[in-house]
């Protein structure tokens, strides 16, 4: 099993998720070089020992390159676009792609990389920046089993859990299913929280009960501060969640699976976006639910935990 210094690791993307993931690799001692479109966002990683690339093709000399950006168009641009990773003919031995992209996009990327002799591991993640900091991020991976086995020590530097689900793009469908579930669960949690409050139960008391019951989860616990104190600092935007719900509904049509709850949630999310509620966390679905129920929510200013710290 390789140690932290056995391989040169490249990293593309230092947004909210990518920055924290790269930071954990660097802190673990990995030989890490990072590129981000806005260089200033990646510069703080140097304090943990990461090097900064001036141009993407520099990362082609690495053994493994991770990528986590916003959309399939972004993935394609940073890898095979003008000035992209492969634009000067060099190639890493392995690519680990962690963005939320479609099955079709992932398959296209696999074909592009296979043609250049680059092993490809699809490795989307479950969690947000706070989850990463708490050391609780999880990966779902698909591709050659040998690639997964080689990458596993580096995946575990970032988070403790990495599940291998098979060949090809199976990790993408797992991630799509995960994020559809995320949307349905947050809307359901908003509905029952508003119902309880309108009946007279304070949100912090209701969620304390839920979190200690069999229905409590890591997710319900780390969304509790947002629901109780209305602090909707972004972990995942409504538009990104809409993108993933669209991917899930597309997959449902492709595999002929009815998805009525996902479809209803997508419409509610679209309604919220149409009302201009786009810049805060997707948990603002709570506010829309309250407004639809004739309830004006106020922060409860209660001390509640997020289950992570």
mmCIF file with all atom_site columns, C-alpha atoms in Angstrom, residues 50-183:
data_model
loop_
_atom_site.group_PDB
_atom_site.id
_atom_site.type_symbol
_atom_site.label_atom_id
_atom_site.label_alt_id
_atom_site.label_comp_id
_atom_site.label_asym_id
_atom_site.label_entity_id
_atom_site.label_seq_id
_atom_site.pdbx_PDB_ins_code
_atom_site.Cartn_x
_atom_site.Cartn_y
_atom_site.Cartn_z
_atom_site.occupancy
_atom_site.B_iso_or_equiv
_atom_site.pdbx_formal_charge
_atom_site.auth_seq_id
_atom_site.auth_comp_id
_atom_site.auth_asym_id
_atom_site.auth_atom_id
_atom_site.pdbx_PDB_model_num
ATOM 1   C CA . UNK A 1 50  ? 0.599   22.136 -1.332  1.00 0.00 ? 50  UNK A CA 1
ATOM 2   C CA . UNK A 1 51  ? 2.251   23.524 -4.449  1.00 0.00 ? 51  UNK A CA 1
ATOM 3   C CA . UNK A 1 52  ? 0.313   25.720 -6.883  1.00 0.00 ? 52  UNK A CA 1
ATOM 4   C CA . UNK A 1 53  ? 0.263   25.119 -10.632 1.00 0.00 ? 53  UNK A CA 1
ATOM 5   C CA . UNK A 1 54  ? 0.336   28.111 -12.968 1.00 0.00 ? 54  UNK A CA 1
ATOM 6   C CA . UNK A 1 55  ? -1.292  26.139 -15.799 1.00 0.00 ? 55  UNK A CA 1
ATOM 7   C CA . UNK A 1 56  ? -3.321  22.943 -16.007 1.00 0.00 ? 56  UNK A CA 1
ATOM 8   C CA . UNK A 1 57  ? -0.884  21.005 -18.247 1.00 0.00 ? 57  UNK A CA 1
ATOM 9   C CA . UNK A 1 58  ? 1.645   21.082 -15.388 1.00 0.00 ? 58  UNK A CA 1
ATOM 10  C CA . UNK A 1 59  ? -0.530  18.511 -13.609 1.00 0.00 ? 59  UNK A CA 1
ATOM 11  C CA . UNK A 1 60  ? -0.096  16.027 -16.468 1.00 0.00 ? 60  UNK A CA 1
ATOM 12  C CA . UNK A 1 61  ? 3.221   15.031 -14.881 1.00 0.00 ? 61  UNK A CA 1
ATOM 13  C CA . UNK A 1 62  ? 1.384   13.765 -11.776 1.00 0.00 ? 62  UNK A CA 1
ATOM 14  C CA . UNK A 1 63  ? 0.587   10.099 -11.135 1.00 0.00 ? 63  UNK A CA 1
ATOM 15  C CA . UNK A 1 64  ? -3.005  10.788 -10.089 1.00 0.00 ? 64  UNK A CA 1
ATOM 16  C CA . UNK A 1 65  ? -5.114  13.879 -10.808 1.00 0.00 ? 65  UNK A CA 1
ATOM 17  C CA . UNK A 1 66  ? -8.315  14.621 -8.887  1.00 0.00 ? 66  UNK A CA 1
ATOM 18  C CA . UNK A 1 67  ? -10.968 16.884 -10.390 1.00 0.00 ? 67  UNK A CA 1
ATOM 19  C CA . UNK A 1 68  ? -13.935 18.511 -8.657  1.00 0.00 ? 68  UNK A CA 1
ATOM 20  C CA . UNK A 1 69  ? -15.691 21.359 -10.484 1.00 0.00 ? 69  UNK A CA 1
ATOM 21  C CA . UNK A 1 70  ? -19.314 22.393 -11.011 1.00 0.00 ? 70  UNK A CA 1
ATOM 22  C CA . UNK A 1 71  ? -20.647 20.936 -14.261 1.00 0.00 ? 71  UNK A CA 1
ATOM 23  C CA . UNK A 1 72  ? -19.842 18.549 -17.096 1.00 0.00 ? 72  UNK A CA 1
ATOM 24  C CA . UNK A 1 73  ? -18.968 21.517 -19.312 1.00 0.00 ? 73  UNK A CA 1
ATOM 25  C CA . UNK A 1 74  ? -16.415 22.608 -16.703 1.00 0.00 ? 74  UNK A CA 1
ATOM 26  C CA . UNK A 1 75  ? -14.983 19.086 -16.473 1.00 0.00 ? 75  UNK A CA 1
ATOM 27  C CA . UNK A 1 76  ? -14.553 18.836 -20.227 1.00 0.00 ? 76  UNK A CA 1
ATOM 28  C CA . UNK A 1 77  ? -12.953 22.285 -20.402 1.00 0.00 ? 77  UNK A CA 1
ATOM 29  C CA . UNK A 1 78  ? -10.347 21.680 -17.694 1.00 0.00 ? 78  UNK A CA 1
ATOM 30  C CA . UNK A 1 79  ? -9.380  18.261 -19.046 1.00 0.00 ? 79  UNK A CA 1
ATOM 31  C CA . UNK A 1 80  ? -9.540  18.435 -22.848 1.00 0.00 ? 80  UNK A CA 1
ATOM 32  C CA . UNK A 1 81  ? -10.305 22.100 -23.563 1.00 0.00 ? 81  UNK A CA 1
ATOM 33  C CA . UNK A 1 82  ? -7.865  24.702 -24.827 1.00 0.00 ? 82  UNK A CA 1
ATOM 34  C CA . UNK A 1 83  ? -5.149  24.989 -22.198 1.00 0.00 ? 83  UNK A CA 1
ATOM 35  C CA . UNK A 1 84  ? -6.613  21.989 -20.365 1.00 0.00 ? 84  UNK A CA 1
ATOM 36  C CA . UNK A 1 85  ? -4.862  19.183 -18.544 1.00 0.00 ? 85  UNK A CA 1
ATOM 37  C CA . UNK A 1 86  ? -4.179  17.145 -21.707 1.00 0.00 ? 86  UNK A CA 1
ATOM 38  C CA . UNK A 1 87  ? -3.636  20.035 -24.109 1.00 0.00 ? 87  UNK A CA 1
ATOM 39  C CA . UNK A 1 88  ? 0.153   19.650 -24.367 1.00 0.00 ? 88  UNK A CA 1
ATOM 40  C CA . UNK A 1 89  ? 0.289   15.903 -24.888 1.00 0.00 ? 89  UNK A CA 1
ATOM 41  C CA . UNK A 1 90  ? 1.243   14.861 -21.351 1.00 0.00 ? 90  UNK A CA 1
ATOM 42  C CA . UNK A 1 91  ? -0.988  12.557 -19.332 1.00 0.00 ? 91  UNK A CA 1
ATOM 43  C CA . UNK A 1 92  ? -1.282  11.414 -15.712 1.00 0.00 ? 92  UNK A CA 1
ATOM 44  C CA . UNK A 1 93  ? -1.532  7.697  -14.976 1.00 0.00 ? 93  UNK A CA 1
ATOM 45  C CA . UNK A 1 94  ? -4.968  8.031  -13.370 1.00 0.00 ? 94  UNK A CA 1
ATOM 46  C CA . UNK A 1 95  ? -7.840  10.510 -13.244 1.00 0.00 ? 95  UNK A CA 1
ATOM 47  C CA . UNK A 1 96  ? -10.225 10.601 -10.262 1.00 0.00 ? 96  UNK A CA 1
ATOM 48  C CA . UNK A 1 97  ? -13.298 12.689 -11.100 1.00 0.00 ? 97  UNK A CA 1
ATOM 49  C CA . UNK A 1 98  ? -15.431 13.770 -8.126  1.00 0.00 ? 98  UNK A CA 1
ATOM 50  C CA . UNK A 1 99  ? -17.901 16.257 -9.651  1.00 0.00 ? 99  UNK A CA 1
ATOM 51  C CA . UNK A 1 100 ? -21.649 15.593 -9.926  1.00 0.00 ? 100 UNK A CA 1
ATOM 52  C CA . UNK A 1 101 ? -22.050 14.895 -13.647 1.00 0.00 ? 101 UNK A CA 1
ATOM 53  C CA . UNK A 1 102 ? -24.392 12.804 -15.769 1.00 0.00 ? 102 UNK A CA 1
ATOM 54  C CA . UNK A 1 103 ? -23.937 9.186  -16.778 1.00 0.00 ? 103 UNK A CA 1
ATOM 55  C CA . UNK A 1 104 ? -23.445 10.308 -20.372 1.00 0.00 ? 104 UNK A CA 1
ATOM 56  C CA . UNK A 1 105 ? -20.831 12.903 -19.457 1.00 0.00 ? 105 UNK A CA 1
ATOM 57  C CA . UNK A 1 106 ? -18.939 10.428 -17.317 1.00 0.00 ? 106 UNK A CA 1
ATOM 58  C CA . UNK A 1 107 ? -18.980 7.822  -20.108 1.00 0.00 ? 107 UNK A CA 1
ATOM 59  C CA . UNK A 1 108 ? -17.708 10.417 -22.596 1.00 0.00 ? 108 UNK A CA 1
ATOM 60  C CA . UNK A 1 109 ? -14.897 11.333 -20.223 1.00 0.00 ? 109 UNK A CA 1
ATOM 61  C CA . UNK A 1 110 ? -13.994 7.663  -19.756 1.00 0.00 ? 110 UNK A CA 1
ATOM 62  C CA . UNK A 1 111 ? -13.741 7.224  -23.535 1.00 0.00 ? 111 UNK A CA 1
ATOM 63  C CA . UNK A 1 112 ? -11.548 10.324 -23.865 1.00 0.00 ? 112 UNK A CA 1
ATOM 64  C CA . UNK A 1 113 ? -9.215  9.125  -21.126 1.00 0.00 ? 113 UNK A CA 1
ATOM 65  C CA . UNK A 1 114 ? -9.132  5.502  -22.290 1.00 0.00 ? 114 UNK A CA 1
ATOM 66  C CA . UNK A 1 115 ? -8.002  6.690  -25.732 1.00 0.00 ? 115 UNK A CA 1
ATOM 67  C CA . UNK A 1 116 ? -4.997  8.288  -24.018 1.00 0.00 ? 116 UNK A CA 1
ATOM 68  C CA . UNK A 1 117 ? -4.209  5.303  -21.811 1.00 0.00 ? 117 UNK A CA 1
ATOM 69  C CA . UNK A 1 118 ? -5.363  7.036  -18.604 1.00 0.00 ? 118 UNK A CA 1
ATOM 70  C CA . UNK A 1 119 ? -7.184  4.959  -16.014 1.00 0.00 ? 119 UNK A CA 1
ATOM 71  C CA . UNK A 1 120 ? -10.366 6.627  -14.847 1.00 0.00 ? 120 UNK A CA 1
ATOM 72  C CA . UNK A 1 121 ? -12.151 6.362  -11.523 1.00 0.00 ? 121 UNK A CA 1
ATOM 73  C CA . UNK A 1 122 ? -15.548 8.022  -11.156 1.00 0.00 ? 122 UNK A CA 1
ATOM 74  C CA . UNK A 1 123 ? -15.606 9.068  -7.490  1.00 0.00 ? 123 UNK A CA 1
ATOM 75  C CA . UNK A 1 124 ? -18.442 11.458 -6.551  1.00 0.00 ? 124 UNK A CA 1
ATOM 76  C CA . UNK A 1 125 ? -18.821 12.303 -2.879  1.00 0.00 ? 125 UNK A CA 1
ATOM 77  C CA . UNK A 1 126 ? -21.405 12.650 -0.128  1.00 0.00 ? 126 UNK A CA 1
ATOM 78  C CA . UNK A 1 127 ? -20.995 15.607 2.196   1.00 0.00 ? 127 UNK A CA 1
ATOM 79  C CA . UNK A 1 128 ? -20.254 19.310 2.277   1.00 0.00 ? 128 UNK A CA 1
ATOM 80  C CA . UNK A 1 129 ? -17.375 21.484 3.465   1.00 0.00 ? 129 UNK A CA 1
ATOM 81  C CA . UNK A 1 130 ? -18.314 21.049 7.142   1.00 0.00 ? 130 UNK A CA 1
ATOM 82  C CA . UNK A 1 131 ? -18.552 17.280 6.702   1.00 0.00 ? 131 UNK A CA 1
ATOM 83  C CA . UNK A 1 132 ? -15.108 17.240 5.080   1.00 0.00 ? 132 UNK A CA 1
ATOM 84  C CA . UNK A 1 133 ? -13.592 19.260 7.935   1.00 0.00 ? 133 UNK A CA 1
ATOM 85  C CA . UNK A 1 134 ? -15.131 16.832 10.416  1.00 0.00 ? 134 UNK A CA 1
ATOM 86  C CA . UNK A 1 135 ? -13.469 13.935 8.580   1.00 0.00 ? 135 UNK A CA 1
ATOM 87  C CA . UNK A 1 136 ? -16.769 12.313 7.594   1.00 0.00 ? 136 UNK A CA 1
ATOM 88  C CA . UNK A 1 137 ? -16.814 12.636 3.799   1.00 0.00 ? 137 UNK A CA 1
ATOM 89  C CA . UNK A 1 138 ? -17.668 9.478  1.841   1.00 0.00 ? 138 UNK A CA 1
ATOM 90  C CA . UNK A 1 139 ? -16.837 8.473  -1.734  1.00 0.00 ? 139 UNK A CA 1
ATOM 91  C CA . UNK A 1 140 ? -18.671 6.145  -4.090  1.00 0.00 ? 140 UNK A CA 1
ATOM 92  C CA . UNK A 1 141 ? -16.408 4.821  -6.830  1.00 0.00 ? 141 UNK A CA 1
ATOM 93  C CA . UNK A 1 142 ? -16.652 2.920  -10.101 1.00 0.00 ? 142 UNK A CA 1
ATOM 94  C CA . UNK A 1 143 ? -14.165 1.951  -12.760 1.00 0.00 ? 143 UNK A CA 1
ATOM 95  C CA . UNK A 1 144 ? -11.345 -0.611 -12.870 1.00 0.00 ? 144 UNK A CA 1
ATOM 96  C CA . UNK A 1 145 ? -11.024 -2.366 -9.532  1.00 0.00 ? 145 UNK A CA 1
ATOM 97  C CA . UNK A 1 146 ? -7.233  -2.054 -9.697  1.00 0.00 ? 146 UNK A CA 1
ATOM 98  C CA . UNK A 1 147 ? -7.558  1.724  -10.032 1.00 0.00 ? 147 UNK A CA 1
ATOM 99  C CA . UNK A 1 148 ? -9.795  1.857  -6.965  1.00 0.00 ? 148 UNK A CA 1
ATOM 100 C CA . UNK A 1 149 ? -7.371  -0.248 -4.937  1.00 0.00 ? 149 UNK A CA 1
ATOM 101 C CA . UNK A 1 150 ? -4.469  2.007  -5.884  1.00 0.00 ? 150 UNK A CA 1
ATOM 102 C CA . UNK A 1 151 ? -6.416  5.192  -5.147  1.00 0.00 ? 151 UNK A CA 1
ATOM 103 C CA . UNK A 1 152 ? -7.905  4.007  -1.843  1.00 0.00 ? 152 UNK A CA 1
ATOM 104 C CA . UNK A 1 153 ? -5.105  5.250  0.473   1.00 0.00 ? 153 UNK A CA 1
ATOM 105 C CA . UNK A 1 154 ? -5.469  8.750  -0.972  1.00 0.00 ? 154 UNK A CA 1
ATOM 106 C CA . UNK A 1 155 ? -9.263  8.657  -0.803  1.00 0.00 ? 155 UNK A CA 1
ATOM 107 C CA . UNK A 1 156 ? -8.975  7.730  2.870   1.00 0.00 ? 156 UNK A CA 1
ATOM 108 C CA . UNK A 1 157 ? -6.701  10.690 3.538   1.00 0.00 ? 157 UNK A CA 1
ATOM 109 C CA . UNK A 1 158 ? -9.708  12.827 2.577   1.00 0.00 ? 158 UNK A CA 1
ATOM 110 C CA . UNK A 1 159 ? -12.552 10.846 4.172   1.00 0.00 ? 159 UNK A CA 1
ATOM 111 C CA . UNK A 1 160 ? -12.946 7.537  5.999   1.00 0.00 ? 160 UNK A CA 1
ATOM 112 C CA . UNK A 1 161 ? -15.454 5.876  3.668   1.00 0.00 ? 161 UNK A CA 1
ATOM 113 C CA . UNK A 1 162 ? -14.998 4.846  0.037   1.00 0.00 ? 162 UNK A CA 1
ATOM 114 C CA . UNK A 1 163 ? -17.391 2.312  -1.503  1.00 0.00 ? 163 UNK A CA 1
ATOM 115 C CA . UNK A 1 164 ? -16.609 0.478  -4.729  1.00 0.00 ? 164 UNK A CA 1
ATOM 116 C CA . UNK A 1 165 ? -19.810 -0.308 -6.663  1.00 0.00 ? 165 UNK A CA 1
ATOM 117 C CA . UNK A 1 166 ? -18.487 -1.785 -9.915  1.00 0.00 ? 166 UNK A CA 1
ATOM 118 C CA . UNK A 1 167 ? -17.265 -0.953 -13.397 1.00 0.00 ? 167 UNK A CA 1
ATOM 119 C CA . UNK A 1 168 ? -18.187 1.908  -15.705 1.00 0.00 ? 168 UNK A CA 1
ATOM 120 C CA . UNK A 1 169 ? -20.391 4.749  -14.510 1.00 0.00 ? 169 UNK A CA 1
ATOM 121 C CA . UNK A 1 170 ? -22.265 3.012  -11.688 1.00 0.00 ? 170 UNK A CA 1
ATOM 122 C CA . UNK A 1 171 ? -20.900 5.513  -9.156  1.00 0.00 ? 171 UNK A CA 1
ATOM 123 C CA . UNK A 1 172 ? -22.670 8.282  -11.072 1.00 0.00 ? 172 UNK A CA 1
ATOM 124 C CA . UNK A 1 173 ? -26.088 6.688  -10.755 1.00 0.00 ? 173 UNK A CA 1
ATOM 125 C CA . UNK A 1 174 ? -25.445 6.102  -7.047  1.00 0.00 ? 174 UNK A CA 1
ATOM 126 C CA . UNK A 1 175 ? -24.551 9.782  -6.588  1.00 0.00 ? 175 UNK A CA 1
ATOM 127 C CA . UNK A 1 176 ? -27.602 10.897 -8.570  1.00 0.00 ? 176 UNK A CA 1
ATOM 128 C CA . UNK A 1 177 ? -29.824 8.695  -6.394  1.00 0.00 ? 177 UNK A CA 1
ATOM 129 C CA . UNK A 1 178 ? -28.135 10.112 -3.297  1.00 0.00 ? 178 UNK A CA 1
ATOM 130 C CA . UNK A 1 179 ? -28.815 13.714 -4.278  1.00 0.00 ? 179 UNK A CA 1
ATOM 131 C CA . UNK A 1 180 ? -32.401 13.013 -5.290  1.00 0.00 ? 180 UNK A CA 1
ATOM 132 C CA . UNK A 1 181 ? -32.845 11.562 -1.800  1.00 0.00 ? 181 UNK A CA 1
ATOM 133 C CA . UNK A 1 182 ? -31.194 14.703 -0.369  1.00 0.00 ? 182 UNK A CA 1
ATOM 134 C CA . UNK A 1 183 ? -33.794 16.891 -2.050  1.00 0.00 ? 183 UNK A CA 1
#
